XYZ file of C-alpha atoms in Angstrom:
311
model
C 40.914 83.846 -49.101
C 41.144 83.314 -52.829
C 44.405 84.960 -53.916
C 45.811 86.021 -57.272
C 49.531 86.607 -56.756
C 51.384 89.183 -58.873
C 55.162 89.060 -59.187
C 57.965 88.550 -61.676
C 61.633 88.139 -60.571
C 63.428 85.688 -58.286
C 62.958 87.979 -55.297
C 59.178 87.389 -55.480
C 59.403 83.591 -55.411
C 59.811 83.183 -51.602
C 56.554 85.091 -51.062
C 54.747 82.921 -53.590
C 56.126 79.826 -51.868
C 54.887 81.064 -48.479
C 51.378 81.621 -49.829
C 51.323 78.250 -51.592
C 52.254 76.631 -48.274
C 49.455 78.392 -46.374
C 46.553 76.236 -45.240
C 44.312 79.298 -44.898
C 44.407 80.636 -48.455
C 44.274 79.371 -52.039
C 46.432 80.859 -54.794
C 44.103 80.465 -57.760
C 46.308 82.214 -60.343
C 49.517 84.178 -60.826
C 50.014 87.409 -62.761
C 53.493 88.029 -64.143
C 55.284 89.952 -66.888
C 55.278 88.430 -70.391
C 58.057 86.031 -71.365
C 61.284 87.853 -72.221
C 64.313 86.949 -74.386
C 67.271 85.566 -72.441
C 70.592 83.835 -73.023
C 72.756 83.756 -76.120
C 69.952 82.448 -78.288
C 67.598 85.181 -77.018
C 64.813 82.653 -76.670
C 61.672 83.697 -74.844
C 61.803 82.546 -71.221
C 59.103 82.701 -68.560
C 59.743 84.779 -65.463
C 60.893 83.000 -62.264
C 57.428 83.510 -60.755
C 55.779 82.219 -63.933
C 57.998 79.139 -63.920
C 57.252 78.362 -60.264
C 53.516 78.802 -60.778
C 53.583 76.473 -63.788
C 55.401 73.853 -61.712
C 52.660 74.134 -59.094
C 49.964 73.716 -61.715
C 48.566 77.213 -61.229
C 47.070 79.322 -64.005
C 49.563 81.959 -65.204
C 48.344 85.276 -66.640
C 50.849 87.355 -68.664
C 49.102 90.544 -69.811
C 51.161 93.075 -71.766
C 49.438 95.629 -69.530
C 47.209 95.006 -66.488
C 44.673 97.304 -68.142
C 44.130 94.857 -71.044
C 40.400 94.055 -71.316
C 40.994 90.301 -71.645
C 43.055 90.263 -68.471
C 40.483 92.308 -66.549
C 37.720 89.954 -67.676
C 39.647 86.869 -66.554
C 40.562 88.486 -63.214
C 36.887 89.257 -62.647
C 36.018 85.611 -63.390
C 38.628 84.405 -60.880
C 36.951 86.594 -58.216
C 39.992 86.970 -55.908
C 39.458 88.219 -52.370
C 42.905 89.819 -52.430
C 45.867 90.208 -54.811
C 49.249 90.114 -53.014
C 52.038 91.755 -55.032
C 55.845 91.452 -54.945
C 57.990 93.180 -57.597
C 55.416 92.690 -60.359
C 56.946 95.409 -62.534
C 53.868 97.019 -64.109
C 51.712 99.943 -63.026
C 48.365 98.953 -61.522
C 45.449 101.291 -62.134
C 41.668 101.269 -61.994
C 39.686 99.196 -62.839
C 42.147 96.403 -61.907
C 42.543 97.819 -58.383
C 38.794 97.619 -57.785
C 38.323 93.938 -58.659
C 39.544 92.125 -55.504
C 37.419 92.680 -52.399
C 40.461 93.527 -50.250
C 42.454 95.226 -52.985
C 46.065 94.657 -54.040
C 48.533 94.394 -51.158
C 52.170 95.069 -51.966
C 55.276 93.790 -50.185
C 57.777 96.655 -50.455
C 61.382 96.323 -49.313
C 61.712 99.397 -47.101
C 60.264 100.895 -43.944
C 57.697 103.168 -45.541
C 57.503 106.094 -46.048
C 61.275 105.797 -46.516
C 62.512 104.784 -49.965
C 59.363 104.794 -52.051
C 60.147 103.630 -55.572
C 61.843 100.983 -57.691
C 65.169 100.547 -55.851
C 64.619 100.827 -52.079
C 67.320 98.349 -51.041
C 69.996 99.885 -53.253
C 69.233 103.345 -51.904
C 69.313 102.115 -48.302
C 72.849 100.780 -48.840
C 73.958 103.880 -50.749
C 72.658 106.125 -47.978
C 74.426 104.158 -45.254
C 71.200 103.205 -43.440
C 71.893 100.977 -40.441
C 68.360 99.546 -40.355
C 65.896 98.882 -43.143
C 63.043 96.399 -43.541
C 59.913 95.545 -45.481
C 56.338 96.813 -45.402
C 52.995 95.509 -46.610
C 50.597 98.189 -47.802
C 47.378 98.643 -49.746
C 48.119 99.834 -53.275
C 46.496 103.108 -54.297
C 47.147 105.550 -57.137
C 50.166 107.244 -55.499
C 53.722 105.876 -55.602
C 54.006 103.402 -52.694
C 51.867 105.792 -50.649
C 49.059 103.507 -49.479
C 48.206 102.673 -45.865
C 50.487 100.126 -44.191
C 49.411 96.779 -42.709
C 52.685 95.623 -41.170
C 56.473 95.917 -41.129
C 59.547 93.867 -40.308
C 63.018 95.298 -39.696
C 66.428 94.115 -40.898
C 69.909 95.262 -39.889
C 72.082 96.548 -42.723
C 75.476 94.920 -42.147
C 78.702 96.791 -42.967
C 79.549 94.283 -45.711
C 76.047 93.961 -47.214
C 75.576 94.290 -50.947
C 72.146 95.274 -52.160
C 71.775 91.768 -53.609
C 72.570 90.001 -50.353
C 70.351 92.314 -48.309
C 67.475 91.890 -50.761
C 67.749 88.100 -50.494
C 67.323 88.315 -46.701
C 64.406 90.731 -47.004
C 62.724 88.488 -49.582
C 62.752 85.597 -47.109
C 61.617 87.547 -44.044
C 59.189 89.587 -46.121
C 57.537 86.407 -47.382
C 56.467 85.620 -43.837
C 55.221 89.181 -43.385
C 53.078 88.966 -46.525
C 51.587 85.631 -45.468
C 50.815 87.015 -41.997
C 49.248 90.087 -43.596
C 46.927 87.865 -45.640
C 45.953 86.061 -42.425
C 45.247 89.339 -40.636
C 43.155 90.705 -43.483
C 41.159 87.484 -43.674
C 40.308 87.347 -39.967
C 39.889 91.105 -39.556
C 42.681 91.585 -37.014
C 44.759 93.868 -39.278
C 43.815 97.413 -40.212
C 45.946 99.433 -42.615
C 47.279 102.659 -41.105
C 48.103 105.797 -43.122
C 51.799 106.446 -43.663
C 53.420 109.345 -41.774
C 53.680 112.584 -43.708
C 57.247 113.082 -42.490
C 60.270 111.024 -43.496
C 59.329 110.458 -47.144
C 62.325 109.601 -49.336
C 62.351 108.413 -52.931
C 64.243 105.478 -54.452
C 64.253 105.754 -58.246
C 65.907 103.099 -60.374
C 69.711 103.190 -60.190
C 71.192 104.145 -63.555
C 74.551 103.154 -65.000
C 75.730 106.727 -64.494
C 74.721 106.557 -60.806
C 77.065 103.553 -60.490
C 80.093 105.446 -61.803
C 82.747 105.872 -59.094
C 83.994 109.383 -58.368
C 87.402 108.814 -56.777
C 87.372 112.315 -55.260
C 84.571 111.164 -52.952
C 85.434 109.809 -49.475
C 86.357 106.120 -49.240
C 83.220 105.322 -47.227
C 81.019 106.743 -49.985
C 82.857 104.713 -52.634
C 82.449 101.543 -50.551
C 78.691 102.187 -50.425
C 78.511 102.692 -54.192
C 80.325 99.390 -54.795
C 78.062 97.490 -52.377
C 74.861 99.325 -53.272
C 75.276 98.702 -57.003
C 76.091 94.994 -56.612
C 75.072 92.907 -58.437
C 73.401 95.400 -60.796
C 74.141 97.682 -62.492
C 77.645 97.245 -61.021
C 79.985 100.025 -59.891
C 82.479 101.074 -62.537
C 85.281 103.421 -63.464
C 87.556 103.873 -66.451
C 91.159 102.774 -67.014
C 93.259 103.447 -70.103
C 90.154 104.668 -71.877
C 88.026 101.572 -71.252
C 85.345 100.770 -68.710
C 86.426 98.773 -65.653
C 83.836 97.293 -63.281
C 84.693 97.247 -59.602
C 83.007 93.914 -59.112
C 84.004 92.796 -55.625
C 84.161 94.301 -52.140
C 86.716 96.974 -51.376
C 88.743 97.143 -48.175
C 88.972 100.467 -46.369
C 92.498 101.456 -45.277
C 91.912 104.347 -42.838
C 95.573 104.784 -41.915
C 96.814 105.239 -45.473
C 96.369 108.628 -47.160
C 99.418 108.995 -49.412
C 97.738 108.363 -52.793
C 95.862 111.084 -54.640
C 92.279 110.378 -55.738
C 92.169 107.597 -58.336
C 95.914 106.926 -58.306
C 96.936 103.251 -58.158
C 99.604 101.575 -56.042
C 100.338 98.044 -57.256
C 101.810 95.461 -54.874
C 102.614 91.798 -55.364
C 99.231 90.665 -54.020
C 97.220 93.870 -53.765
C 96.076 96.955 -55.626
C 95.400 100.130 -53.654
C 93.750 103.278 -54.928
C 93.481 106.774 -53.492
C 90.181 108.492 -52.747
C 89.048 111.836 -51.400
C 89.844 110.633 -47.882
C 91.924 107.486 -47.295
C 92.996 104.650 -49.548
C 91.053 101.498 -50.376
C 92.182 98.079 -51.567
C 90.367 96.660 -54.574
C 88.843 93.166 -54.344
C 87.658 91.962 -57.749
C 87.541 93.931 -60.986
C 86.113 93.138 -64.402
C 87.835 94.634 -67.446
C 85.688 95.351 -70.479
C 84.873 92.135 -72.358
C 86.421 89.850 -69.726
C 85.387 87.913 -66.634
C 85.753 89.227 -63.085
C 89.154 88.578 -61.517
C 91.264 89.451 -58.479
C 92.602 92.967 -58.748
C 96.179 91.730 -58.301
C 95.757 89.297 -61.224
C 94.325 92.082 -63.365
C 97.228 94.389 -62.564
C 99.757 91.669 -63.313
C 98.150 90.686 -66.622
C 97.711 94.289 -67.791
C 101.223 95.234 -66.585
C 99.910 98.112 -64.551
C 102.422 100.327 -62.819
C 102.010 102.301 -59.628
C 101.037 105.884 -60.356
C 98.562 105.085 -63.125
C 95.118 106.632 -62.805
C 91.546 105.318 -62.513
C 88.759 107.525 -63.808
C 88.916 110.721 -65.825
């Protein structure tokens, strides 16, 4: 098939690579978000998908909106059989959806209908899911509601951050998307409607969602730290300033002496109380500084046991 691939961030690159490597399909163009300012100089930089496509010598389309007439005209000229999509980042509507013969097929990082929305992996970690996965589905007007072509599953490990889990899903999902293109091309795959039960939503995680409530149980706090890593990053306050809890925390089930948010500073460790049992902090990042070991932070800031995290 003739393919026009749509994607923007690093997580979409493995899928693009898999399709470029296919001997059954031709990626004739890539659609990505417009160049965005980055770095200290705030210079305009192409997206990771745009950069990879340029390296491969593929035409790169960067419409401000996929409804732009010029983009729609060029897409019609390219005459794609199918448009595979991974984390493109813009809403697709008619008439763009009607142009490819086999529609736009999205790789979504959840087992649909669970976790429809922008942040499925983060929500899976926050919810304590033991298994998640990826799905390929035909895009329609609803939010991630289209019929599903295929799925793969992935175990959620107890130490997984959302970033680490997403990296694994991006690699395994790339193979799923390539196989889905094969199945559509040879007619062996038929999209099946999603179940009406089990629908959950995964809206974008906000900075306020990432704020740690120390009165919550330790297990919940551990999930917030892992689920919000690397972005937006779990955080609390200390001495009136924001403090990111940047690294993994260690659960200490046998220790329950500290009240919620109260610190206990040792020579090589910093413990904090929660609504259940204590945890040991890994790395923290004070406002305006780099991430560091919690013990180094406590030593440098001359923190004493009994001081309080959070309001």
